Coordinates of C-alpha atoms in Angstrom, one line a residue:
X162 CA -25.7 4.3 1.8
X163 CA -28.7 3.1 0.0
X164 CA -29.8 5.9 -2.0
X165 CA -33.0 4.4 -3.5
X166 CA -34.4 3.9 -0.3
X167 CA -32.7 5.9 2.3
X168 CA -33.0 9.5 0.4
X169 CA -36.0 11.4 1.6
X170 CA -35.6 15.5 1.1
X171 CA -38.0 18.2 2.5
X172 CA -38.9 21.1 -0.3
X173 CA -37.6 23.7 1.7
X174 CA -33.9 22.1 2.0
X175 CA -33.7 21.7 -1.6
X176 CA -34.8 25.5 -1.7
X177 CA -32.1 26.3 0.4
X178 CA -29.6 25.1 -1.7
X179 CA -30.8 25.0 -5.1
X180 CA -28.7 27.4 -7.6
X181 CA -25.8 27.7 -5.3
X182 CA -23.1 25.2 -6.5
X183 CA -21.6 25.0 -10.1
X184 CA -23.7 27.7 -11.9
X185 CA -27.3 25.9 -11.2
X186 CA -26.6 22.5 -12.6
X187 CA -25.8 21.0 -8.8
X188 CA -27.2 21.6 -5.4
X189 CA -24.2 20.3 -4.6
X190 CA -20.9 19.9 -5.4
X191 CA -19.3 16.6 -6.0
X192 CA -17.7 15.3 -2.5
X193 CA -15.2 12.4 -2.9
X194 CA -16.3 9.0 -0.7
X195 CA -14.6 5.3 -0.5
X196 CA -11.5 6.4 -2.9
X197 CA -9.3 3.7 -2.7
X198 CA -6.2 2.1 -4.6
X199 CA -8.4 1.0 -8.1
X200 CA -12.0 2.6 -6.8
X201 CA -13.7 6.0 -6.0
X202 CA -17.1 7.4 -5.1
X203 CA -18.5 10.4 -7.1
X204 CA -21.5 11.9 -5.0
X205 CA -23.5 14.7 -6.1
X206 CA -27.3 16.4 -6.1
X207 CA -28.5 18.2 -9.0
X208 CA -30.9 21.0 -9.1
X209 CA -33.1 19.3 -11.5
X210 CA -33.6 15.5 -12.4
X211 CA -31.9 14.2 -15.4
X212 CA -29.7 11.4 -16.4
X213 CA -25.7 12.6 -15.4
X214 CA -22.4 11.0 -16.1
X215 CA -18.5 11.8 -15.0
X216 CA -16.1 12.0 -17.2
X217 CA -12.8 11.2 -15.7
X218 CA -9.2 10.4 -16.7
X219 CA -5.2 11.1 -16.5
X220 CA -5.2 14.5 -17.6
X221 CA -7.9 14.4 -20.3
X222 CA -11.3 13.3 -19.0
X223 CA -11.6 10.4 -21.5
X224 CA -13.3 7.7 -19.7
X225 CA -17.4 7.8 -18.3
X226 CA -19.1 6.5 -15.9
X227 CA -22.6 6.7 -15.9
X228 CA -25.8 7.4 -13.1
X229 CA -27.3 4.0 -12.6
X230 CA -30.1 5.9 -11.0
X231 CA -32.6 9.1 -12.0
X232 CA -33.7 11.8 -10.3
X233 CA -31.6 14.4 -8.6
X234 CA -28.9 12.5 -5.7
X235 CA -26.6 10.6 -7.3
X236 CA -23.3 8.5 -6.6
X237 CA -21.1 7.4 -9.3
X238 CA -18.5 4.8 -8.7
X239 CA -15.5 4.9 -10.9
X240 CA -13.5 1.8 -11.4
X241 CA -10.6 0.1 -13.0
X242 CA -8.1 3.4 -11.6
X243 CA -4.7 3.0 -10.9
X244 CA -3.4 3.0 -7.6
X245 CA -1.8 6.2 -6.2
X246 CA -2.6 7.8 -9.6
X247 CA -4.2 11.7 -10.1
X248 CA -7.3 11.6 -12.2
X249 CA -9.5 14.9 -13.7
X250 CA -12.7 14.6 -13.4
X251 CA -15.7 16.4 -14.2
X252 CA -20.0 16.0 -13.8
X253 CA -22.1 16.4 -17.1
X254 CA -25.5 17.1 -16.5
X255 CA -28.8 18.6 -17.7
X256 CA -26.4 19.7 -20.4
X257 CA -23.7 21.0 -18.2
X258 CA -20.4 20.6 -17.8
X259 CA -19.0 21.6 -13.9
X260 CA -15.3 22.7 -13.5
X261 CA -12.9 20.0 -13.5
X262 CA -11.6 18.9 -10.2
X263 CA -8.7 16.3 -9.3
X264 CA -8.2 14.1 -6.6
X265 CA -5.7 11.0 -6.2
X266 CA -5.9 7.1 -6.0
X267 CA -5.0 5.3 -2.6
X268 CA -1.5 4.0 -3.2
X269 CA -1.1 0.7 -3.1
X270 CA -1.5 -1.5 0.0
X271 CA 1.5 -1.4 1.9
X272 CA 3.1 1.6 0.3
X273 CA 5.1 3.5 3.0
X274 CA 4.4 7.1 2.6
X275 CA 0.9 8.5 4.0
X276 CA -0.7 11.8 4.5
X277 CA -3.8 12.3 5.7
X278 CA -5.3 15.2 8.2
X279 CA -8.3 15.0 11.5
X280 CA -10.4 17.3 13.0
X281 CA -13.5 17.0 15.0
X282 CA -16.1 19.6 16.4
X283 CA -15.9 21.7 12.9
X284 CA -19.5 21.6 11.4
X285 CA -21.0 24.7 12.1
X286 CA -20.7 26.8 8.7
X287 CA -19.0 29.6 10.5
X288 CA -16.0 31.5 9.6
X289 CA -13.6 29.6 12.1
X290 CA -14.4 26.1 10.1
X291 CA -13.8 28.0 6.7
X292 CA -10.5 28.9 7.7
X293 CA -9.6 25.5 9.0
X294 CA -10.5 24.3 5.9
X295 CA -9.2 26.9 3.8
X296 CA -5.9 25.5 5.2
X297 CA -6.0 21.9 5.5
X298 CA -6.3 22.1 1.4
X299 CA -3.4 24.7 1.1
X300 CA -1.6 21.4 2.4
X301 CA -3.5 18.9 0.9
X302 CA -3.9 15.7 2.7
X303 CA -4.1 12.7 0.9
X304 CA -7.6 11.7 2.7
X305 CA -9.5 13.8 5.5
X306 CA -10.6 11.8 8.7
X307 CA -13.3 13.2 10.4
X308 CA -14.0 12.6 14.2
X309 CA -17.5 13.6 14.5
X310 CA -20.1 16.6 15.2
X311 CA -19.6 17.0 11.6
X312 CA -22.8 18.6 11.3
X313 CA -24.2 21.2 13.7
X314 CA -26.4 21.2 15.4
X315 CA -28.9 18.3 15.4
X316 CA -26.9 16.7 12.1
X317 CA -30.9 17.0 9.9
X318 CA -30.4 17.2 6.5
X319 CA -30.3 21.3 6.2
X320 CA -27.5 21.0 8.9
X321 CA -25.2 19.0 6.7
X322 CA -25.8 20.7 3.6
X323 CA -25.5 24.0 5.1
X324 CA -22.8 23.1 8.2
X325 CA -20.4 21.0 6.0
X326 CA -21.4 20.6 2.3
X327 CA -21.5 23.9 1.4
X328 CA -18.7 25.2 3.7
X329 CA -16.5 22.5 2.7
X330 CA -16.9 22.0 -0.6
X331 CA -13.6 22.5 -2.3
X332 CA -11.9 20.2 0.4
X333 CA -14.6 17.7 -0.5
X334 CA -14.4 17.6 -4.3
X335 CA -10.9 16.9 -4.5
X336 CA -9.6 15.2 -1.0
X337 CA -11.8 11.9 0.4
X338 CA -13.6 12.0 3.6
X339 CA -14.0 9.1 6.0
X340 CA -15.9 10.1 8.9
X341 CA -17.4 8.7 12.8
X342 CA -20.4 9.9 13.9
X343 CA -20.6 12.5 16.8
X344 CA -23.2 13.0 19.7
X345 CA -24.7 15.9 17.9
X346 CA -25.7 13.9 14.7
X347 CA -27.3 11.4 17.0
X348 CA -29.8 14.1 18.0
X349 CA -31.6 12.9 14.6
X350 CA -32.9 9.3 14.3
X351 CA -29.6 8.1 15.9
X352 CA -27.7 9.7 13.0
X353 CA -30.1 8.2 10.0
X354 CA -29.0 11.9 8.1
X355 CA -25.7 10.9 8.4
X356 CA -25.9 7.8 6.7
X357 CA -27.9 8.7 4.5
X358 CA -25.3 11.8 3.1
X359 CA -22.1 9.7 3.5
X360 CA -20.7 7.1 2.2
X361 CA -19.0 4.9 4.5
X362 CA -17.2 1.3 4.1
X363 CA -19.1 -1.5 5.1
X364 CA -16.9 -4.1 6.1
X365 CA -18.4 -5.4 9.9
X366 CA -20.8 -8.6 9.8
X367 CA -23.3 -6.3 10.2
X368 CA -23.2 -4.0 6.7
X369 CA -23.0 -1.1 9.0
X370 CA -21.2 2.3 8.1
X371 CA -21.4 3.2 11.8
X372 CA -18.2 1.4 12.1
X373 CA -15.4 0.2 9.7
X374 CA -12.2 0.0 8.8
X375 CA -10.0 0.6 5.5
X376 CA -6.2 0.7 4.8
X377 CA -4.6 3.9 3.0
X378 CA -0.7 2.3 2.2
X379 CA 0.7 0.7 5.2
X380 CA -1.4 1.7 7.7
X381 CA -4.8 0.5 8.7
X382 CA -7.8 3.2 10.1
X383 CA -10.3 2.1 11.8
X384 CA -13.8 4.5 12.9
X385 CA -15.4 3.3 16.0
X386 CA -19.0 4.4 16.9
X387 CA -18.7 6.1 20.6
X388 CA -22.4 6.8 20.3
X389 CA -23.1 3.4 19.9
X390 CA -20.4 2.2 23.0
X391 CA -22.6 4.3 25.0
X392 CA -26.1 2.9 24.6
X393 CA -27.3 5.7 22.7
X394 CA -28.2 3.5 19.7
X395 CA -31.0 1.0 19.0
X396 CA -30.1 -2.6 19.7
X397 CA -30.8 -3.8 16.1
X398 CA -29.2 -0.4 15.1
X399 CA -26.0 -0.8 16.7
X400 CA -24.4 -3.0 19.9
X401 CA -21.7 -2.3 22.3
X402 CA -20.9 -5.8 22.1
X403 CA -21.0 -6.5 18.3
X404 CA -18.6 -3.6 17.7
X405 CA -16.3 -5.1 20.5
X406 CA -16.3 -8.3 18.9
X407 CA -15.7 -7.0 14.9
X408 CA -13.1 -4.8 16.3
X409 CA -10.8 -7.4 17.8
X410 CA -11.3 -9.7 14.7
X411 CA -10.4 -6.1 12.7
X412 CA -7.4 -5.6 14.5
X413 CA -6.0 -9.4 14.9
X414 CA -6.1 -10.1 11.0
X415 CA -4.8 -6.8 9.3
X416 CA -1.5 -7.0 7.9
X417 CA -0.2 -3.2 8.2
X418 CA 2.5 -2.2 10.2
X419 CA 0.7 1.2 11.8
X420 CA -2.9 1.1 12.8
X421 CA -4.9 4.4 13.9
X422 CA -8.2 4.5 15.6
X423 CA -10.6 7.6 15.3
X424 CA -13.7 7.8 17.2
X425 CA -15.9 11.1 18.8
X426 CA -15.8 10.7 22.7
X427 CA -12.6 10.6 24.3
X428 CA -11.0 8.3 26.3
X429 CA -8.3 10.5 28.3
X430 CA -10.0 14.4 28.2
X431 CA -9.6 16.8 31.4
X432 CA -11.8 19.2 28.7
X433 CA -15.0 20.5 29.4
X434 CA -16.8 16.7 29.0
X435 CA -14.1 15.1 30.5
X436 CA -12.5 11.2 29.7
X437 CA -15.2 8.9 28.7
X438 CA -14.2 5.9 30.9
X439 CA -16.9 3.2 29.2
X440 CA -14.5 3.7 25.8
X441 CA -11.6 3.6 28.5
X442 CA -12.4 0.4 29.6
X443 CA -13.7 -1.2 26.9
X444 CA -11.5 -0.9 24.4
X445 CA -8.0 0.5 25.7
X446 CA -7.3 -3.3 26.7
X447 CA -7.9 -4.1 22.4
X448 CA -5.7 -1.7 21.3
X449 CA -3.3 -2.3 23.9
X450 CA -3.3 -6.2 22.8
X451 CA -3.4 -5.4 19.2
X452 CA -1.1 -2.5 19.3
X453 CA -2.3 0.5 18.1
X454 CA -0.7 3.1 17.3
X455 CA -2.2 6.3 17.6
X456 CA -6.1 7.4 19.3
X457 CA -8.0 10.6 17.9
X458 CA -11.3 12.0 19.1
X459 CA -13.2 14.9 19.4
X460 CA -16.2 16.0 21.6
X461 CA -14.2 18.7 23.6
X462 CA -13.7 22.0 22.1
X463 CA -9.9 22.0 22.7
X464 CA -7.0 20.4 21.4
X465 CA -5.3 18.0 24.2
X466 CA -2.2 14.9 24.1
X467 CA -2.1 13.1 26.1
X468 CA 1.6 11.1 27.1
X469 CA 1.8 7.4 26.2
X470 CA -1.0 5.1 28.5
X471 CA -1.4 2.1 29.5
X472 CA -4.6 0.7 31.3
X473 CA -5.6 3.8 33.5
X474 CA -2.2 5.4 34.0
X475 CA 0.5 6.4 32.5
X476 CA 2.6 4.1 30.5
X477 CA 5.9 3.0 32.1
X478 CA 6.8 1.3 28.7
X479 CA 5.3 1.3 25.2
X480 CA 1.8 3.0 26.2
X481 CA -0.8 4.7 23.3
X482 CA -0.7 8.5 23.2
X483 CA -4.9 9.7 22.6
X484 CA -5.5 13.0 21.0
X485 CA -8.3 15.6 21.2
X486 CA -8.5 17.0 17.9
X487 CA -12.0 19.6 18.8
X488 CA -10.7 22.9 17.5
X489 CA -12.3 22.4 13.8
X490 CA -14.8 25.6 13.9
X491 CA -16.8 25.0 16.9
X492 CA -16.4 27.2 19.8
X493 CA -13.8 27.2 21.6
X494 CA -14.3 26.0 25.3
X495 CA -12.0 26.5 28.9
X496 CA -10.9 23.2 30.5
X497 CA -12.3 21.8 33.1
X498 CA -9.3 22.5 36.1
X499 CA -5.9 22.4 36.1
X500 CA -3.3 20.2 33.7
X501 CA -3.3 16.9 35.4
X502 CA 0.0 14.3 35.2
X503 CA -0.9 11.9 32.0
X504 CA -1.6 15.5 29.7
X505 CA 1.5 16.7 27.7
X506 CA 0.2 19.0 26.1
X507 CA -3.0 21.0 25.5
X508 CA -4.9 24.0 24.2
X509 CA -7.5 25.8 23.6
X510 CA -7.1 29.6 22.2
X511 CA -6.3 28.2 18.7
X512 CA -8.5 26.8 15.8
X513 CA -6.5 24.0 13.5
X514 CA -6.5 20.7 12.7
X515 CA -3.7 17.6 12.6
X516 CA -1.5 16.9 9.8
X517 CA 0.0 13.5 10.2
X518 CA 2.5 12.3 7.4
X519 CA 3.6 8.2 7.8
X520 CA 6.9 7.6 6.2
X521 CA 8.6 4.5 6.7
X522 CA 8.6 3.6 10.3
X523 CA 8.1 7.0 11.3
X524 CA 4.9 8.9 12.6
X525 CA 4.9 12.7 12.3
X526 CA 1.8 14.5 13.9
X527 CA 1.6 18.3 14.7
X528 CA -1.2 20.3 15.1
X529 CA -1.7 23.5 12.8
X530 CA -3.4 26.8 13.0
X531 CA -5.4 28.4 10.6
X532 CA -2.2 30.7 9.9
X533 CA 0.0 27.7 9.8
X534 CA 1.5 28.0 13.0
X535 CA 2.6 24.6 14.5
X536 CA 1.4 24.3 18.4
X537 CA 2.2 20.6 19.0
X538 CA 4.0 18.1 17.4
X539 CA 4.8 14.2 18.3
X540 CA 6.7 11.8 16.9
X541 CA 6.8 7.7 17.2
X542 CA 8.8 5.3 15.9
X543 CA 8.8 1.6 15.1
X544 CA 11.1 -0.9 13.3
X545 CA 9.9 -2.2 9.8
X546 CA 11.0 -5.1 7.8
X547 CA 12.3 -4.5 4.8
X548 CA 10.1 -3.9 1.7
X549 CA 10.2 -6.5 -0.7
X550 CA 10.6 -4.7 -3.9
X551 CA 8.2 -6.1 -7.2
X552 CA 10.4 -6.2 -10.2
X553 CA 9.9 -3.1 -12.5
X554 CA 8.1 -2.9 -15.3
X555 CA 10.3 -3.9 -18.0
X556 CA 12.3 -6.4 -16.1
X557 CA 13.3 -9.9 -18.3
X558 CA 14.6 -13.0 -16.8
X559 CA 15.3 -16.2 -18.7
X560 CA 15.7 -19.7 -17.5
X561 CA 17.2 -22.9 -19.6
X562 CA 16.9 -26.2 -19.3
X563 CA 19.5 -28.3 -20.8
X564 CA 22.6 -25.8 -20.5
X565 CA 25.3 -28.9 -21.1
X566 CA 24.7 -31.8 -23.7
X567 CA 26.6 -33.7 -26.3
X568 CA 25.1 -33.0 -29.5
X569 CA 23.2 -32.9 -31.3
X570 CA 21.7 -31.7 -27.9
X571 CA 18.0 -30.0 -27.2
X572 CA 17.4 -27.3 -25.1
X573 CA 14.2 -25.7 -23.6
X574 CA 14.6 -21.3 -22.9
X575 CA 11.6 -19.5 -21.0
X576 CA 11.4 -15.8 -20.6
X577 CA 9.7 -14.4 -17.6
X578 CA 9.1 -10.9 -18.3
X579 CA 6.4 -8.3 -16.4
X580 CA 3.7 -8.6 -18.4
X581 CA 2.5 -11.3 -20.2
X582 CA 2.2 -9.8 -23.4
X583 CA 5.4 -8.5 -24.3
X584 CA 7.4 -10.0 -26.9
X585 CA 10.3 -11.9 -26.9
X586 CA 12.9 -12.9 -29.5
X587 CA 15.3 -15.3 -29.4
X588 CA 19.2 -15.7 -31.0
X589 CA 20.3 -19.2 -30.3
X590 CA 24.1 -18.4 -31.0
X591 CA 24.5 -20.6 -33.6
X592 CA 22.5 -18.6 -36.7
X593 CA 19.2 -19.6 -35.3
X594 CA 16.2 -18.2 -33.7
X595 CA 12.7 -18.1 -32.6
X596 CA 10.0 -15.6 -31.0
X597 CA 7.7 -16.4 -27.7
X598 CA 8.2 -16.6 -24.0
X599 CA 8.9 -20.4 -24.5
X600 CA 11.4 -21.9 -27.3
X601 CA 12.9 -24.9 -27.7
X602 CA 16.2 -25.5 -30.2
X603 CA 18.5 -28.7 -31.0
X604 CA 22.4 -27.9 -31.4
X605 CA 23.9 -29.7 -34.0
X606 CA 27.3 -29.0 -33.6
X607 CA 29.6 -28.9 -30.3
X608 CA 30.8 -25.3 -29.1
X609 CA 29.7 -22.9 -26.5
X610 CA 26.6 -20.9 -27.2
X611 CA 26.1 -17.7 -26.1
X612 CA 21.8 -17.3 -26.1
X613 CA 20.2 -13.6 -26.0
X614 CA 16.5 -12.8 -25.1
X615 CA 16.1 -9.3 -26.4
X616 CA 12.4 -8.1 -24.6
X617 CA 10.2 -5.3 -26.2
X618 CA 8.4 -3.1 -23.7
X619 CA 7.2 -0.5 -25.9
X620 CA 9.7 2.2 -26.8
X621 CA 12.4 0.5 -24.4
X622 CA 14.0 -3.1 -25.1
X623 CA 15.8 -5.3 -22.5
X624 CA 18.5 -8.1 -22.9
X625 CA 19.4 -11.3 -21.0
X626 CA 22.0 -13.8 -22.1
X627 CA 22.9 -17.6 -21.3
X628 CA 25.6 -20.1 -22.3
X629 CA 24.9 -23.1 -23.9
X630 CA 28.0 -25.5 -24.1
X631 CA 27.3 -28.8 -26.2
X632 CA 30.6 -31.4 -26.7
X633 CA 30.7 -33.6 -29.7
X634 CA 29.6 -36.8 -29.7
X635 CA 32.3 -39.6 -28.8
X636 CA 33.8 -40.8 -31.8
X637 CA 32.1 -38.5 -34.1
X638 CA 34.0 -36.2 -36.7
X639 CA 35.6 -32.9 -35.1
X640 CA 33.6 -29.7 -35.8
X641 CA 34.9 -27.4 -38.6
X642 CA 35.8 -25.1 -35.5
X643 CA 37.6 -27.7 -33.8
X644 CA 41.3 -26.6 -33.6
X645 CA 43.4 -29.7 -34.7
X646 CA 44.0 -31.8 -32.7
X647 CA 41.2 -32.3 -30.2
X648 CA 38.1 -34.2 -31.0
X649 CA 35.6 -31.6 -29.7
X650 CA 36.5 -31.4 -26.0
X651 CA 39.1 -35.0 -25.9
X652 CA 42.5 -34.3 -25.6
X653 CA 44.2 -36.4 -28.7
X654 CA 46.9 -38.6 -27.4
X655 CA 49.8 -37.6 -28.0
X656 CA 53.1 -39.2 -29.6
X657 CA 55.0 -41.5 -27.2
X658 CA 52.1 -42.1 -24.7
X659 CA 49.7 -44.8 -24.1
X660 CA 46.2 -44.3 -26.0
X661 CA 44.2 -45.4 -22.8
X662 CA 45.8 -43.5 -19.9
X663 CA 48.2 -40.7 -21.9
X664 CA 51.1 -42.0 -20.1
X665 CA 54.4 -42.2 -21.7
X666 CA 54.9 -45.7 -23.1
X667 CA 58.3 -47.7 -22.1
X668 CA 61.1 -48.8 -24.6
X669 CA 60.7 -52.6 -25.5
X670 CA 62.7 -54.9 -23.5
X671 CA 63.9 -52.4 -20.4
X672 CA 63.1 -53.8 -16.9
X673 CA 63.1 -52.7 -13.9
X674 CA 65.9 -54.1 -11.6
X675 CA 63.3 -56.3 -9.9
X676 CA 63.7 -58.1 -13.1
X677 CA 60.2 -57.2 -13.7
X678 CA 58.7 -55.2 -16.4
X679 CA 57.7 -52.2 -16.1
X680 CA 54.0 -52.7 -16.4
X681 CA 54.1 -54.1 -12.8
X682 CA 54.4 -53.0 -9.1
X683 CA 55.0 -49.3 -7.8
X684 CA 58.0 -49.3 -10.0
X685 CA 55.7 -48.9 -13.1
X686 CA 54.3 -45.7 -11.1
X687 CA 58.0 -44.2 -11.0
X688 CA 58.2 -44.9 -14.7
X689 CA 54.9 -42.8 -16.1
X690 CA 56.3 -40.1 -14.4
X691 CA 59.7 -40.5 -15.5
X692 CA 60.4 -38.8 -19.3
X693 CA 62.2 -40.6 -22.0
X694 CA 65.4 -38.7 -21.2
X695 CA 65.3 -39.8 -17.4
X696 CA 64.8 -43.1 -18.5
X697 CA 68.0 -43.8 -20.6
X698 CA 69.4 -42.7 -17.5
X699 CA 68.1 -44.9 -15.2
X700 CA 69.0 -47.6 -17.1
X701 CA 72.8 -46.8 -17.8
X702 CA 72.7 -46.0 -14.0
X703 CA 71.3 -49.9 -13.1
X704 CA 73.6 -51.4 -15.5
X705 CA 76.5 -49.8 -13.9
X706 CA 75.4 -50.5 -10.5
X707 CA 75.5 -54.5 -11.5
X708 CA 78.9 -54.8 -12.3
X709 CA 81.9 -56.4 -10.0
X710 CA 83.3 -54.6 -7.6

């Protein structure tokens, strides 16, 4: 929403509302809009016109975020959050401070634990949406979807700030909203108040928030405009055929495992209004192809699941289940005939809304009453891959290159810790040292090193060791810690064996009975093997065996 050139406001609406939200400062609360992992929306109207900020933070509001426009409707975008985070935060105006209110971060993008709540057909301002309401924050969602007739009964500007600002403002100030449009906020300039009160994402070709589509951890939402579908929207408002073709580009390139699609009129309904078969047709065969997960609407008054489908029937295998979610505050309204086949389940004596939690693989959905009563419940199921896990916050690696040399040998260490700027220190094993991610030392002596990286993360420090092993250089003199006898890592020959091969060297003058010596032929194998003792043997043996007989 533009607000410098969408916002036009009739005297008598502001009169309407003026005074009634935190002690005169607003005319309306702050409601919550685009919140996502690092990002949120701040909207607000004030009573009067001056220059307000919001003061937000962890705890203690300690950051601000300024207005970057006067008068009195205002939407400040906070930036730079953390992801999945709670943040405090209150609106200083006209020398005000409201009450602080809290709301949380979107976790980050792929993180498998979602809660979020959907209702349609709830805008009236009546006692039946309070309660609904009243509710839904006793178990806080962690983001409201919104299936449309969010503002009864012609969605003007009165209706939403009486039918759903002022009703819902303690849902709105601390849990996000992402809405569709309904039939009934069509009734104004195809649903121009609408835009011009939310703030929707704007991520088709177009710049539309008609239609769009966001992720919340690992699964993907996406808000259709039915009205639209239908032909009930300009053509350089809003095409049946644009929407089609963003859609399947939407649903071919995201990457999260569950994907949920909201929209107002339903596609399977035996309601009072009945199954819309243009959104049937038109795009059951996407979210077939792209495999979607779960449908929710609105429209009828009633609260209807339908069992898994496929095409125009019932699902033999795999199949989408489509819910009517219309028992948010409007009246309640009889069904059309009997229960037909492809229904399992439906009602329409109780107001509520549905709570769906996403853990894992697994989707929980059940529908709640007002005195938190569950009527319905449904379950699916899917096989994830595993989660590759980041490495935590304070973990240390280290890498060397050059971990065997003769010495005086040179080798290279890098640390690779989670953030860049921690700091690093080095013991080398041999009395020295260094400090940085990157070091470089020469051993000058042979031995085995062993090499620790000790890593600093504030309060905590890790460790992580190599071995260095350097060998002295050939013909060099033996380290100090060279036990006696070795050369460093050469075995020293010892006495009575041959300094080039170790083996044991003959007595002069014995020969083999070849007459040979015994440097020569397989004979001089026998011998190295032989020791001295079993070789005055063998020869008293061979002399013996040359005398007469």
């Amino acid at each position: 929403m533009h607000l410098k050139t969408r916002f036009t406001f009739m005297a008598v609406a502001l009169t309407l509302v003026s005074g009634v939200a935190s002690a005169g400062v607003l005319a309306r609360d702050p409601y919550l809009q685009k919140v996502g992992p690092d990002t949120a929306l701040v909207a607000f109207r004030l009573a009067s016109s001056c220059s307000p900020e919001v003061r937000y933070g962890t705890g203690a509001v300690s950051e601000v975020a300024r207005s970057e426009t006067t008068g009195r409707n205002h939407a400040v975008v906070l930036t730079g959050l953390k992801p999945g985070t709670e943040y405090t935060y209150e609106v200083s105006a006209c020398g005000t401070t409201t009450p602080p209110k809290r709301f949380t971060t979107a976790p980050e993008p792929g993180t498998r634990s979602v809660h979020f709540a959907a209702m349609g057909d709830f805008g009236t301002g009546g006692s039946d949406q309070r309660k609904v309401v009243s509710r839904m924050l006793t178990n806080k969602p962690e983001l409201f979807v919104a299936l449309g007739d969010n503002a009864y009964p012609d969605g003007t500007e009165a209706d939403f700030e009486n039918n759903l600002f002022t009703p819902m403002a303690a849902l709105l100030a601390e849990v996000p909203m992402f809405a569709t449009p309904g039939n009934h906020e069509y009734v104004t300039n195809q649903g121009e108040p609408y835009l011009n009160n939310l703030f929707m994402p704007t991520n088709n070709p177009a710049g539309s928030e008609r239609y769009f589509s966001f992720d919340w951890g690992h699964v993907h939402f996406v808000s259709i405009d039915s009205n639209c579908a239908l032909g009930l929207a300009a053509p350089n408002r809003c095409t049946l055929e644009a929407q089609k073709a963003w859609l399947e580009t939407d649903l071919a390139t995201t990457k999260q495992p569950w994907k949920v699609v909201f929209f107002h009129h339903p596609a399977w309904s035996s309601g009072e209004h009945g199954s819309q078969l243009t959104m049937r047709r038109q795009f059951a065969p996407l979210f077939e192809k792209y495999g979607v997960d779960l449908v929710l609407t609105g429209h009828d008054h009633n609260y209807e699941r339908s069992k898994n489908m496929k095409g125009d029937g019932i699902a033999s295998s795999g199949g989408i289940p489509y819910l009517v979610v219309g028992g948010g505050g409007a009246t309640l309204r009889a069904f059309s005939g009997g229960q037909p086949d492809w229904s399992a389940f439906r009602d329409n004596k109780a107001y509520g809304y549905l709570d769906v939690e996403v853990v894992e693989g697994v989707l929980n959905a059940k529908l709640v009453t007002i005195d938190n009563k569950v009527l319905d419940s449904l379950t699916l199921r899917k096989d994830l891959p595993p989660v590759e896990q980041p490495p935590p916050a304070d973990a240390l690696n280290i890498n060397v290159e050059g971990e065997r040399g003769v010495a005086p040998h040179s080798a290279l260490f890098r640390a690779t810790t989670s953030s860049p700027d921690v700091p690093v220190r080095w013991d080398f094993g041999d009395g020295g040292s260094a400090e940085g991610h990157t070091a470089k030392h020469v051993y000058t002596k042979a031995g085995q090193f062993t090499v620790t990286a000790t890593a600093t993360f504030g309060a905590l420090t890790r460790t992580a060791t190599a071995v260095v092993s350097v060998s002295e250089t050939p013909g060099g003199t033996p380290d100090a810690g060279t036990p006696p006898g070795t050369d460093g890592g050469t075995p020293t020959t010892p006495p009575g064996t041959d300094g080039g091969t170790g083996n044991p060297t003959p007595p002069p003058n014995i020969a083999d009975k070849d007459g040979g010596s015994g440097g020569g032929g397989c004979s001089s194998t026998t011998a190295t093997l032989l020791p001295a003792g079993g070789l005055l043997l063998s020869r008293l043996l061979r002399r013996r065996s040359r005398r007469p007989s």
